[in-house]
Coordinates of C-alpha atoms in Angstrom, one line a residue:
Chain A
X167 CA 4.7 -48.8 127.3
X168 CA 1.0 -49.8 127.7
X169 CA 0.0 -53.4 127.4
X170 CA -2.1 -54.1 124.3
X171 CA -5.2 -54.8 126.5
X172 CA -4.8 -51.5 128.4
X173 CA -4.5 -49.7 125.1
X174 CA -7.5 -51.4 123.5
X175 CA -9.7 -50.8 126.5
X176 CA -8.8 -47.2 127.2
X177 CA -10.4 -44.6 124.9
X178 CA -8.3 -41.4 124.8
X179 CA -9.8 -38.0 123.9
X180 CA -7.4 -35.5 122.4
X181 CA -8.4 -31.9 122.2
X182 CA -6.2 -29.5 120.3
X183 CA -4.5 -30.9 117.1
X184 CA -1.9 -28.2 116.5
X185 CA 1.8 -28.6 115.7
X186 CA 2.2 -30.7 118.9
X187 CA -1.3 -32.3 119.4
X188 CA -1.6 -33.7 115.9
X189 CA 1.6 -36.0 116.0
X190 CA 0.8 -36.9 119.7
X191 CA -2.7 -38.1 118.7
X192 CA -1.2 -40.1 115.8
X193 CA 1.3 -41.8 118.2
X194 CA -1.5 -42.8 120.6
X195 CA -3.5 -44.3 117.7
X196 CA -0.3 -46.2 116.6
X197 CA 0.1 -47.5 120.1
X198 CA -3.4 -49.2 119.8
X199 CA -5.6 -46.7 121.8
X200 CA -9.0 -45.8 120.5
X201 CA -8.8 -42.0 120.0
X202 CA -11.6 -39.4 119.9
X203 CA -10.5 -35.9 118.7
X204 CA -11.7 -32.4 118.6
X205 CA -10.0 -29.3 117.3
X206 CA -10.9 -25.9 115.9
X207 CA -9.1 -26.5 112.6
X208 CA -10.5 -29.1 110.1
X209 CA -7.5 -30.5 108.3
X210 CA -5.8 -32.2 111.3
X211 CA -9.2 -33.6 112.4
X212 CA -9.7 -35.1 108.9
X213 CA -6.2 -36.5 108.9
X214 CA -6.8 -38.2 112.3
X215 CA -10.2 -39.6 111.3
X216 CA -8.5 -41.1 108.1
X217 CA -6.0 -42.7 110.4
X218 CA -8.7 -44.3 112.5
X219 CA -9.8 -41.7 115.1
X220 CA -13.3 -40.7 115.9
X221 CA -14.5 -37.1 115.9
X222 CA -16.6 -35.4 118.6
X223 CA -18.2 -32.0 118.1
X224 CA -17.3 -30.4 121.4
X225 CA -14.9 -30.9 124.4
X226 CA -17.9 -32.1 126.4
X227 CA -18.7 -34.8 123.7
X228 CA -15.0 -35.9 123.7
X229 CA -15.1 -36.3 127.5
X230 CA -18.4 -38.3 127.4
X231 CA -16.8 -40.9 125.1
X232 CA -13.3 -41.0 126.8
X233 CA -11.6 -42.7 129.7
X234 CA -8.7 -40.3 129.5
X235 CA -8.9 -36.8 128.2
X236 CA -5.7 -35.0 126.9
X237 CA -5.6 -31.3 126.1
X238 CA -2.8 -29.6 124.1
X239 CA -3.8 -26.0 123.7
X240 CA -1.9 -22.6 123.3
X241 CA -2.4 -20.8 126.6
X242 CA -4.2 -20.6 130.0
X243 CA -7.4 -19.0 128.7
X244 CA -7.8 -21.7 126.1
X245 CA -7.5 -24.4 128.7
X246 CA -10.0 -22.6 131.0
X247 CA -12.5 -22.2 128.1
X248 CA -12.2 -25.8 126.9
X249 CA -12.3 -27.4 130.4
X250 CA -14.5 -25.1 132.4
X251 CA -16.5 -23.2 129.8
X252 CA -19.9 -24.0 128.3
X253 CA -19.7 -27.4 126.5
X254 CA -16.4 -28.0 128.3
X255 CA -14.6 -31.2 129.3
X256 CA -15.9 -31.0 132.9
X257 CA -19.5 -31.2 131.8
X258 CA -18.9 -34.5 130.1
X259 CA -16.1 -36.2 132.1
X260 CA -17.3 -39.3 134.0
X261 CA -16.3 -39.8 137.7
X262 CA -13.2 -41.9 137.6
X263 CA -11.9 -40.5 134.4
X264 CA -8.4 -39.1 134.0
X265 CA -7.6 -35.6 132.7
X266 CA -4.1 -34.8 131.4
X267 CA -3.3 -31.2 130.4
X268 CA -0.1 -31.1 128.3
X269 CA -0.4 -27.4 127.3
X270 CA 2.0 -24.9 128.8
X271 CA -0.1 -22.7 131.1
X272 CA 0.1 -20.8 134.4
X273 CA 0.6 -23.0 137.5
X274 CA -2.3 -21.2 139.1
X275 CA -4.6 -22.2 136.3
X276 CA -3.4 -25.8 136.5
X277 CA -4.2 -25.8 140.2
X278 CA -7.7 -24.4 139.6
X279 CA -8.4 -27.0 136.9
X280 CA -7.2 -29.7 139.2
X281 CA -9.5 -28.5 142.0
X282 CA -12.5 -28.4 139.7
X283 CA -11.9 -32.0 138.5
X284 CA -11.2 -33.2 142.1
X285 CA -14.7 -31.9 143.0
X286 CA -16.2 -34.0 140.1
X287 CA -14.3 -37.2 141.1
X288 CA -11.9 -36.9 138.1
X289 CA -8.2 -37.4 138.5
X290 CA -6.1 -34.6 136.9
X291 CA -2.4 -34.0 136.2
X292 CA -0.5 -31.2 134.5
X293 CA 2.1 -32.6 132.1
X294 CA 3.7 -29.9 129.9
X295 CA 6.4 -31.0 127.5
X296 CA 9.6 -29.8 126.0
X297 CA 11.4 -31.0 122.9
X298 CA 9.1 -29.4 120.3
X299 CA 7.6 -30.8 117.1
X300 CA 10.5 -33.2 116.3
X301 CA 10.1 -34.9 119.8
X302 CA 6.3 -34.9 119.5
X303 CA 6.6 -36.8 116.2
X304 CA 9.2 -39.3 117.5
X305 CA 7.5 -39.8 120.8
X306 CA 10.6 -38.5 122.6
X307 CA 9.2 -35.5 124.5
X308 CA 10.5 -34.6 127.9
X309 CA 7.4 -34.5 130.2
X310 CA 7.2 -32.7 133.5
X311 CA 4.3 -34.0 135.6
X312 CA 2.5 -32.4 138.5
X313 CA -0.2 -34.3 140.3
X314 CA -1.0 -36.8 143.1
X315 CA 0.9 -40.0 142.9
X316 CA -2.1 -42.3 142.0
X317 CA -3.2 -40.0 139.2
X318 CA 0.4 -39.8 137.9
X319 CA 0.7 -43.6 138.0
X320 CA -2.5 -43.9 135.9
X321 CA -1.1 -41.3 133.4
X322 CA 2.4 -42.9 133.1
X323 CA 1.8 -45.6 130.5
X324 CA 0.1 -43.1 128.2
X325 CA 2.8 -40.5 128.7
X326 CA 5.4 -43.2 127.9
X327 CA 3.9 -43.4 124.4
X328 CA 4.5 -39.7 124.0
X329 CA 7.7 -39.0 125.8
X330 CA 11.2 -40.4 126.5
X331 CA 11.7 -38.7 129.8
X332 CA 8.9 -38.5 132.3
X333 CA 9.6 -36.7 135.6
X334 CA 7.1 -36.5 138.4
X335 CA 7.9 -33.1 139.9
X336 CA 5.4 -33.0 142.8
X337 CA 1.8 -31.9 143.6
X338 CA -0.7 -30.4 141.1
X339 CA 0.7 -27.4 139.3
X340 CA 4.4 -28.3 139.8
X341 CA 4.7 -29.7 136.3
X342 CA 3.9 -26.2 135.0
X343 CA 6.4 -24.7 137.5
X344 CA 9.1 -27.0 136.1
X345 CA 8.1 -26.0 132.5
X346 CA 8.3 -22.3 133.5
X347 CA 11.8 -22.9 135.0
X348 CA 12.8 -24.7 131.8
X349 CA 11.7 -21.7 129.6
X350 CA 13.6 -19.3 131.9
X351 CA 16.8 -21.3 131.5
X352 CA 16.4 -21.6 127.7
X353 CA 15.6 -17.9 127.3
X354 CA 18.5 -16.7 129.4
X355 CA 20.9 -19.2 127.9
X356 CA 19.9 -18.0 124.4
X357 CA 20.7 -14.5 125.5
X358 CA 24.0 -15.6 127.0
X359 CA 25.1 -17.2 123.7
X360 CA 23.8 -14.2 121.7
X361 CA 25.8 -11.7 123.8
X362 CA 28.9 -13.9 123.6
X363 CA 28.8 -14.5 119.9
X364 CA 28.0 -10.8 119.3
X365 CA 31.1 -9.8 121.3
X366 CA 33.2 -12.3 119.4
X367 CA 32.0 -10.9 116.1
X368 CA 32.3 -7.3 116.9
X369 CA 35.7 -7.6 118.6
X370 CA 37.3 -9.3 115.6
X371 CA 37.3 -13.0 116.6
X372 CA 35.7 -15.7 114.4
X373 CA 32.5 -16.5 116.3
X374 CA 32.4 -20.1 114.9
X375 CA 35.8 -20.8 116.5
X376 CA 34.7 -19.1 119.7
X377 CA 31.6 -21.4 119.9
X378 CA 33.9 -24.4 119.2
X379 CA 36.3 -23.4 121.9
X380 CA 33.5 -22.8 124.5
X381 CA 31.6 -26.0 123.8
X382 CA 33.8 -28.3 125.8
X383 CA 34.0 -26.2 129.0
X384 CA 31.8 -24.7 131.6
X385 CA 30.2 -22.5 128.9
X386 CA 28.9 -25.7 127.2
X387 CA 25.2 -26.1 126.7
X388 CA 22.6 -27.7 124.4
X389 CA 21.7 -24.1 123.4
X390 CA 25.3 -23.2 122.5
X391 CA 25.4 -26.3 120.4
X392 CA 22.1 -26.1 118.6
X393 CA 21.0 -22.5 118.7
X394 CA 24.5 -21.1 118.7
X395 CA 24.9 -22.8 115.3
X396 CA 21.6 -21.3 114.1
X397 CA 22.9 -17.8 115.2
X398 CA 26.1 -18.4 113.3
X399 CA 24.2 -19.3 110.1
X400 CA 21.6 -16.5 110.7
X401 CA 19.0 -19.2 110.1
X402 CA 15.9 -18.5 112.2
X403 CA 13.3 -20.8 110.7
X404 CA 11.4 -22.3 113.7
X405 CA 12.0 -24.3 115.7
X406 CA 10.2 -22.6 118.5
X407 CA 8.5 -19.3 117.7
X408 CA 9.8 -16.3 119.6
X409 CA 6.2 -15.3 120.3
X410 CA 5.4 -18.5 122.1
X411 CA 8.5 -18.3 124.2
X412 CA 7.5 -14.8 125.2
X413 CA 4.1 -16.1 126.2
X414 CA 5.9 -18.7 128.4
X415 CA 8.0 -16.1 130.1
X416 CA 4.8 -14.2 130.9
X417 CA 3.6 -17.4 132.7
X418 CA 7.0 -17.7 134.5
X419 CA 6.9 -14.0 135.6
X420 CA 3.3 -14.3 136.8
X421 CA 4.2 -17.3 138.9
X422 CA 7.3 -15.5 140.2
X423 CA 5.2 -12.4 141.1
X424 CA 2.7 -14.6 142.9
X425 CA 5.6 -16.0 144.9
X426 CA 7.0 -12.5 145.6
X427 CA 10.1 -13.3 143.7
X428 CA 11.8 -10.7 141.5
X429 CA 13.5 -12.3 138.5
X430 CA 15.5 -9.4 136.9
X431 CA 17.1 -11.3 134.1
X432 CA 13.9 -12.9 133.0
X433 CA 12.1 -9.6 133.0
X434 CA 14.8 -8.1 130.9
X435 CA 14.7 -11.0 128.4
X436 CA 11.0 -10.7 128.1
X437 CA 11.3 -7.0 127.3
X438 CA 13.9 -7.7 124.7
X439 CA 11.6 -10.3 123.1
X440 CA 8.7 -7.7 123.1
X441 CA 10.8 -5.3 121.0
X442 CA 11.9 -8.1 118.6
X443 CA 8.2 -9.1 118.2
X444 CA 7.2 -5.5 117.6
X445 CA 9.9 -5.4 114.9
X446 CA 8.2 -8.4 113.2
X447 CA 10.3 -11.3 114.5
X448 CA 7.5 -13.1 116.4
X449 CA 7.3 -16.0 114.0
X450 CA 11.0 -16.5 113.8
X451 CA 12.9 -19.1 115.9
X452 CA 13.7 -17.8 119.4
X453 CA 17.5 -17.9 118.5
X454 CA 16.6 -14.6 116.6
X455 CA 17.6 -13.0 119.9
X456 CA 21.0 -12.8 118.3
X457 CA 19.5 -10.1 115.9
X458 CA 19.2 -7.7 118.9
X459 CA 23.0 -7.4 119.2
X460 CA 24.5 -5.2 116.6
X461 CA 27.4 -2.7 117.0
X462 CA 26.3 0.9 116.5
Chain B
X156 CA 53.3 -33.3 123.7
X157 CA 56.9 -32.0 123.4
X158 CA 59.7 -34.3 122.4
X159 CA 62.2 -34.9 125.2
X160 CA 64.9 -33.0 123.3
X161 CA 62.6 -30.0 122.8
X162 CA 61.8 -29.9 126.4
X163 CA 65.4 -30.3 127.7
X164 CA 66.6 -27.5 125.3
X165 CA 63.8 -25.0 126.0
X166 CA 64.0 -23.1 129.2
X167 CA 60.6 -21.8 130.3
X168 CA 60.2 -18.8 132.6
X169 CA 57.0 -18.7 134.6
X170 CA 56.0 -15.4 136.3
X171 CA 53.0 -15.6 138.7
X172 CA 52.7 -18.7 140.9
X173 CA 49.2 -18.3 142.2
X174 CA 46.4 -20.9 142.3
X175 CA 46.8 -21.4 138.5
X176 CA 50.5 -20.6 137.8
X177 CA 51.9 -22.9 140.5
X178 CA 50.4 -26.2 139.2
X179 CA 51.1 -25.1 135.7
X180 CA 54.8 -24.6 136.4
X181 CA 54.9 -28.0 138.2
X182 CA 53.5 -29.6 135.1
X183 CA 56.1 -28.0 132.9
X184 CA 58.9 -29.3 135.2
X185 CA 57.3 -32.7 135.1
X186 CA 57.3 -32.7 131.3
X187 CA 61.1 -32.2 131.4
X188 CA 61.5 -28.4 130.8
X189 CA 64.0 -26.4 132.7
X190 CA 61.9 -23.8 134.5
X191 CA 62.8 -20.4 135.9
X192 CA 60.3 -18.8 138.2
X193 CA 59.4 -15.5 139.8
X194 CA 56.4 -14.6 142.0
X195 CA 55.5 -12.0 144.6
X196 CA 54.7 -14.7 147.2
X197 CA 57.5 -16.8 148.7
X198 CA 56.0 -20.2 149.5
X199 CA 55.2 -21.3 145.9
X200 CA 58.7 -20.1 144.8
X201 CA 60.3 -22.3 147.4
X202 CA 58.1 -25.2 146.5
X203 CA 59.0 -24.9 142.8
X204 CA 62.7 -24.5 143.6
X205 CA 62.5 -27.7 145.7
X206 CA 60.9 -29.4 142.7
X207 CA 63.9 -28.4 140.5
X208 CA 63.1 -24.9 139.2
X209 CA 65.5 -22.0 139.3
X210 CA 64.5 -18.6 140.8
X211 CA 65.1 -15.3 139.2
X212 CA 64.7 -12.0 141.1
X213 CA 62.7 -10.0 138.6
X214 CA 60.6 -10.5 135.4
X215 CA 63.6 -9.1 133.5
X216 CA 65.9 -11.7 135.0
X217 CA 63.4 -14.5 134.2
X218 CA 63.3 -13.3 130.6
X219 CA 67.1 -13.1 130.3
X220 CA 67.4 -16.8 131.2
X221 CA 64.4 -18.1 129.2
X222 CA 63.5 -19.2 125.6
X223 CA 59.9 -19.0 126.4
X224 CA 58.3 -16.7 129.0
X225 CA 54.8 -17.5 130.5
X226 CA 52.9 -15.0 132.6
X227 CA 49.9 -16.0 134.7
X228 CA 48.7 -12.9 136.6
X229 CA 45.5 -11.5 138.0
X230 CA 44.6 -8.6 135.7
X231 CA 45.6 -6.3 132.9
X232 CA 47.6 -3.8 135.0
X233 CA 49.6 -6.6 136.5
X234 CA 50.6 -7.8 133.0
X235 CA 51.4 -4.3 131.9
X236 CA 53.6 -3.8 134.9
X237 CA 55.4 -7.1 134.7
X238 CA 55.9 -7.0 130.9
X239 CA 56.4 -3.3 130.1
X240 CA 57.3 -1.7 133.5
X241 CA 60.8 -1.1 135.0
X242 CA 62.6 -4.5 135.3
X243 CA 59.9 -6.0 133.1
X244 CA 60.0 -9.0 130.7
X245 CA 60.5 -6.8 127.6
X246 CA 63.9 -5.5 129.0
X247 CA 65.2 -9.0 129.3
X248 CA 63.6 -11.0 126.4
X249 CA 66.0 -12.0 123.6
X250 CA 65.1 -11.5 120.0
X251 CA 63.6 -14.8 118.9
X252 CA 62.1 -15.6 122.3
X253 CA 58.4 -16.5 122.7
X254 CA 56.1 -14.8 125.2
X255 CA 52.8 -16.5 126.2
X256 CA 50.4 -14.6 128.5
X257 CA 47.9 -17.0 130.0
X258 CA 46.3 -14.4 132.3
X259 CA 42.8 -13.2 131.6
X260 CA 43.1 -9.6 130.6
X261 CA 41.6 -7.0 128.3
X262 CA 42.0 -7.8 124.5
X263 CA 43.2 -4.2 124.0
X264 CA 46.1 -4.8 126.5
X265 CA 46.9 -8.1 124.9
X266 CA 47.2 -6.3 121.5
X267 CA 49.4 -3.6 123.0
X268 CA 51.7 -6.2 124.6
X269 CA 51.9 -8.1 121.3
X270 CA 52.9 -4.9 119.5
X271 CA 55.6 -4.1 122.0
X272 CA 57.1 -7.6 121.7
X273 CA 56.8 -7.5 117.9
X274 CA 58.9 -4.3 117.9
X275 CA 61.6 -6.2 119.9
X276 CA 61.6 -9.2 117.6
X277 CA 59.8 -11.4 120.2
X278 CA 56.8 -13.6 119.2
X279 CA 53.8 -13.2 121.5
X280 CA 50.5 -15.0 122.0
X281 CA 47.6 -14.5 124.3
X282 CA 46.4 -17.8 125.7
X283 CA 43.9 -17.5 128.5
X284 CA 42.4 -20.6 130.0
X285 CA 39.3 -22.0 131.5
X286 CA 38.8 -25.0 133.7
X287 CA 40.1 -23.6 137.0
X288 CA 42.5 -25.1 139.5
X289 CA 41.5 -28.7 139.0
X290 CA 42.2 -28.5 135.3
X291 CA 45.4 -26.6 135.9
X292 CA 46.6 -29.4 138.2
X293 CA 45.6 -32.2 135.8
X294 CA 47.0 -30.5 132.7
X295 CA 43.5 -30.4 131.2
X296 CA 42.8 -26.7 130.8
X297 CA 40.9 -25.3 127.8
X298 CA 43.2 -22.8 126.2
X299 CA 42.0 -20.1 123.8
X300 CA 44.8 -18.8 121.7
X301 CA 45.3 -15.5 119.9
X302 CA 48.3 -14.8 117.8
X303 CA 50.0 -15.2 114.4
X304 CA 50.2 -18.8 113.1
X305 CA 54.0 -19.3 113.4
X306 CA 53.9 -18.0 117.0
X307 CA 51.0 -20.2 117.9
X308 CA 52.7 -23.2 116.3
X309 CA 55.8 -22.6 118.5
X310 CA 53.6 -22.3 121.6
X311 CA 51.5 -25.4 120.9
X312 CA 53.8 -28.2 122.3
X313 CA 54.0 -26.2 125.6
X314 CA 50.3 -25.5 125.7
X315 CA 49.7 -29.2 125.2
X316 CA 51.5 -29.9 128.5
X317 CA 49.1 -27.6 130.2
X318 CA 45.8 -28.1 128.4
X319 CA 43.5 -30.8 126.9
X320 CA 41.8 -28.5 124.4
X321 CA 43.8 -25.8 122.5
X322 CA 41.9 -23.6 120.1
X323 CA 43.6 -21.1 117.9
X324 CA 40.9 -18.4 117.6
X325 CA 42.6 -15.9 115.4
X326 CA 45.0 -12.9 115.4
X327 CA 46.6 -11.4 118.6
X328 CA 44.0 -10.5 121.2
X329 CA 41.3 -12.9 120.0
X330 CA 42.2 -15.5 122.7
X331 CA 41.2 -12.9 125.2
X332 CA 38.0 -12.1 123.2
X333 CA 37.1 -15.8 123.4
X334 CA 37.7 -15.9 127.1
X335 CA 35.5 -12.8 127.6
X336 CA 32.8 -14.5 125.6
X337 CA 33.3 -17.6 127.8
X338 CA 32.9 -15.6 131.0
X339 CA 29.7 -13.9 129.6
X340 CA 28.1 -17.3 128.8
X341 CA 29.1 -18.7 132.2
X342 CA 27.8 -15.7 134.2
X343 CA 24.5 -15.5 132.3
X344 CA 23.9 -19.3 132.5
X345 CA 24.6 -19.1 136.2
X346 CA 21.9 -16.4 136.5
X347 CA 19.5 -18.5 134.3
X348 CA 19.9 -21.5 136.6
X349 CA 19.6 -19.3 139.7
X350 CA 16.3 -17.7 138.5
X351 CA 14.9 -21.1 137.5
X352 CA 15.8 -22.9 140.7
X353 CA 14.5 -19.9 142.8
X354 CA 11.2 -20.0 141.0
X355 CA 10.9 -23.7 141.5
X356 CA 11.7 -23.3 145.2
X357 CA 9.3 -20.4 145.8
X358 CA 6.5 -21.8 143.7
X359 CA 6.4 -25.1 145.6
X360 CA 8.2 -27.5 143.3
X361 CA 11.2 -29.5 144.5
X362 CA 14.2 -27.7 142.8
X363 CA 16.2 -30.9 142.8
X364 CA 13.6 -32.7 140.7
X365 CA 13.3 -29.6 138.4
X366 CA 17.0 -29.6 137.8
X367 CA 16.8 -33.3 137.0
X368 CA 13.9 -32.9 134.6
X369 CA 15.7 -30.0 132.8
X370 CA 19.1 -31.6 132.4
X371 CA 18.2 -33.8 129.5
X372 CA 16.5 -31.1 127.3
X373 CA 17.3 -27.8 125.7
X374 CA 17.8 -26.3 129.2
X375 CA 20.7 -28.7 129.8
X376 CA 24.2 -27.2 130.4
X377 CA 27.4 -27.9 132.3
X378 CA 26.4 -25.1 134.6
X379 CA 23.0 -26.6 135.4
X380 CA 24.8 -29.9 136.1
X381 CA 27.7 -28.6 138.3
X382 CA 26.7 -25.2 139.7
X383 CA 23.0 -26.1 139.8
X384 CA 24.0 -28.9 142.2
X385 CA 26.0 -26.4 144.3
X386 CA 23.0 -24.1 144.4
X387 CA 20.8 -26.9 145.6
X388 CA 23.3 -27.8 148.4
X389 CA 23.9 -24.1 149.2
X390 CA 27.6 -25.0 149.0
X391 CA 29.6 -22.0 147.8
X392 CA 33.2 -22.9 148.5
X393 CA 35.2 -21.9 145.5
X394 CA 35.5 -23.1 142.8
X395 CA 35.8 -19.7 141.1
X396 CA 35.6 -16.6 143.2
X397 CA 32.7 -14.3 142.4
X398 CA 35.1 -11.3 142.6
X399 CA 37.3 -12.7 139.8
X400 CA 34.3 -13.4 137.6
X401 CA 33.2 -9.8 138.2
X402 CA 36.6 -8.6 137.1
X403 CA 36.3 -10.7 133.9
X404 CA 32.9 -9.2 133.1
X405 CA 34.5 -5.8 133.4
X406 CA 37.0 -6.9 130.7
X407 CA 34.1 -8.2 128.5
X408 CA 32.1 -5.0 128.9
X409 CA 35.1 -2.8 128.1
X410 CA 35.7 -4.8 125.0
X411 CA 32.0 -4.5 124.1
X412 CA 32.1 -0.8 124.7
X413 CA 35.2 -0.4 122.5
X414 CA 33.2 -2.2 119.7
X415 CA 30.1 0.0 120.3
X416 CA 28.1 -3.1 121.4
X417 CA 25.6 -2.8 124.2
X418 CA 25.4 -6.1 126.2
X419 CA 22.3 -5.5 128.5
X420 CA 22.2 -8.9 130.2
X421 CA 26.0 -8.9 130.9
X422 CA 25.7 -5.3 132.4
X423 CA 22.9 -6.5 134.6
X424 CA 24.8 -9.6 135.8
X425 CA 27.8 -7.4 136.6
X426 CA 25.6 -5.1 138.7
X427 CA 24.1 -8.0 140.6
X428 CA 27.6 -9.3 141.3
X429 CA 28.6 -5.9 142.6
X430 CA 25.8 -6.0 145.1
X431 CA 26.7 -9.5 146.2
X432 CA 30.4 -8.5 146.6
X433 CA 29.4 -5.5 148.6
X434 CA 27.4 -7.8 150.8
X435 CA 30.6 -9.8 151.5
X436 CA 30.2 -12.7 149.0
X437 CA 33.3 -11.8 146.8
X438 CA 35.3 -14.8 148.0
X439 CA 32.4 -17.3 147.5
X440 CA 32.0 -19.5 144.4
X441 CA 30.2 -17.6 141.6
X442 CA 27.2 -20.0 142.0
X443 CA 26.5 -17.8 145.1
X444 CA 24.4 -15.7 142.5
X445 CA 21.6 -18.0 143.7
X446 CA 21.6 -16.1 147.0
X447 CA 20.3 -13.0 145.3
X448 CA 17.0 -14.6 144.6
X449 CA 14.8 -14.7 147.7
X450 CA 11.1 -14.3 147.9
X451 CA 10.1 -11.2 149.9

């Protein structure tokens, strides 16, 4: 937790006030930080301004007024545009500022952004999160951090406002590698649970009892517990949208390709998601993978 | 737990004294049951006899002397031979006896065995286990039970000697369906963790920190905890032999086929196991799946 003096004297810019960025900015305000915001969509900007934040009209203007700049954006191209594009963060950031990208993007993009800031005398860390909207609201995100130790140390009091579990993974870009690894495990465990519950159903066993029997043993996982239950109920309200998970697997597969590593199961899961998205399930919770498995 | 009188008056035959059957038979003896054993291999028979068990020279002879007959055998053909073959259990079992098959076999075989016993007036349940040798020794197996309610009720006090978690899934064969579902989840979660840790490794992040960061969130599982650690250490001493897990996926895929259900991820995992077995890793712990993933 930050000291009151640290908070009052550290202006934080937040760019991107979507499902995740909006509650995160509110938590920073509540912790006593002056906050400057910018976002494409008006309603969350107005909400933040009512709550005490200032508005700036471009990423550059946010950076000019901030000691720390946080971005929470959908994908790699968004971060590249907002940071390195015309009117971008890098044009306004002062030497000595700190940049924290909390978006989920390609490790290669994170490293490029880090290098650009390093050349401008700005510390930068990649700090993608897991836990989704509920954890963003409660300030209990898991945060995977890549960056040099001094930059990570500067970011830590701020990250502790937003998250309950902060892990410094390693050098710049490795926070994104950890997030990619996380999304692989979640996708393939969803598929594991979907195939197992489908078999139970079609082979005449009560899938609810099978889930129950499996929870206590080696088959036990957070996904079997939470998403297994959603699959049993056929309740696919997000949660985490399938389409975003597919985007994250694209990042993971690009990073794997770059490393010369073939990830057969992840490739297959991504293809299955593509079909489900084409069938109109992109906005459903990712546990909708269960829908794939039907007896013929 | 059985009452002392129940135990003393109920002779249990145990056929199959391998890694699992041997400690299970010892636990039944320790709980006060008279035990009659039969196994292909001499040393465990001699050990059980020293511990107070009686020996019988065929499955039929075991059944003639027992109120309850337990089998713990490698695969479906073994159970078929021991139960239905010449000198098999069904020739010796008395009307009113109880048969408990704790092997992991095909649900279809389990249903056929149940039907054969039903015709002979013998109750039968399928009760495959998970937890491996340590849980067999400590009497803390997870046991998934298929069978009619009265038969399951008869089996329960005996199963409680052997296991810590007994779940009645449904009608005959559904214990095996649950076990197949369990083996699917374990195989695919192993693959999930293997792909994630391989990506971390090859993309320059410390896989130990990545595992640590992932444990608390939606990616968390028993497999990430236990087998993820084995993968980090490159320590593939069984544990559970890859070759046996492959056999179990064969059972799962046959049951899925029978139900007209295509399980793409399980098929792919089985193929990957086939290659690793051909490369000589069949006797390694199933976490050896991590070996598959190397950058080129």
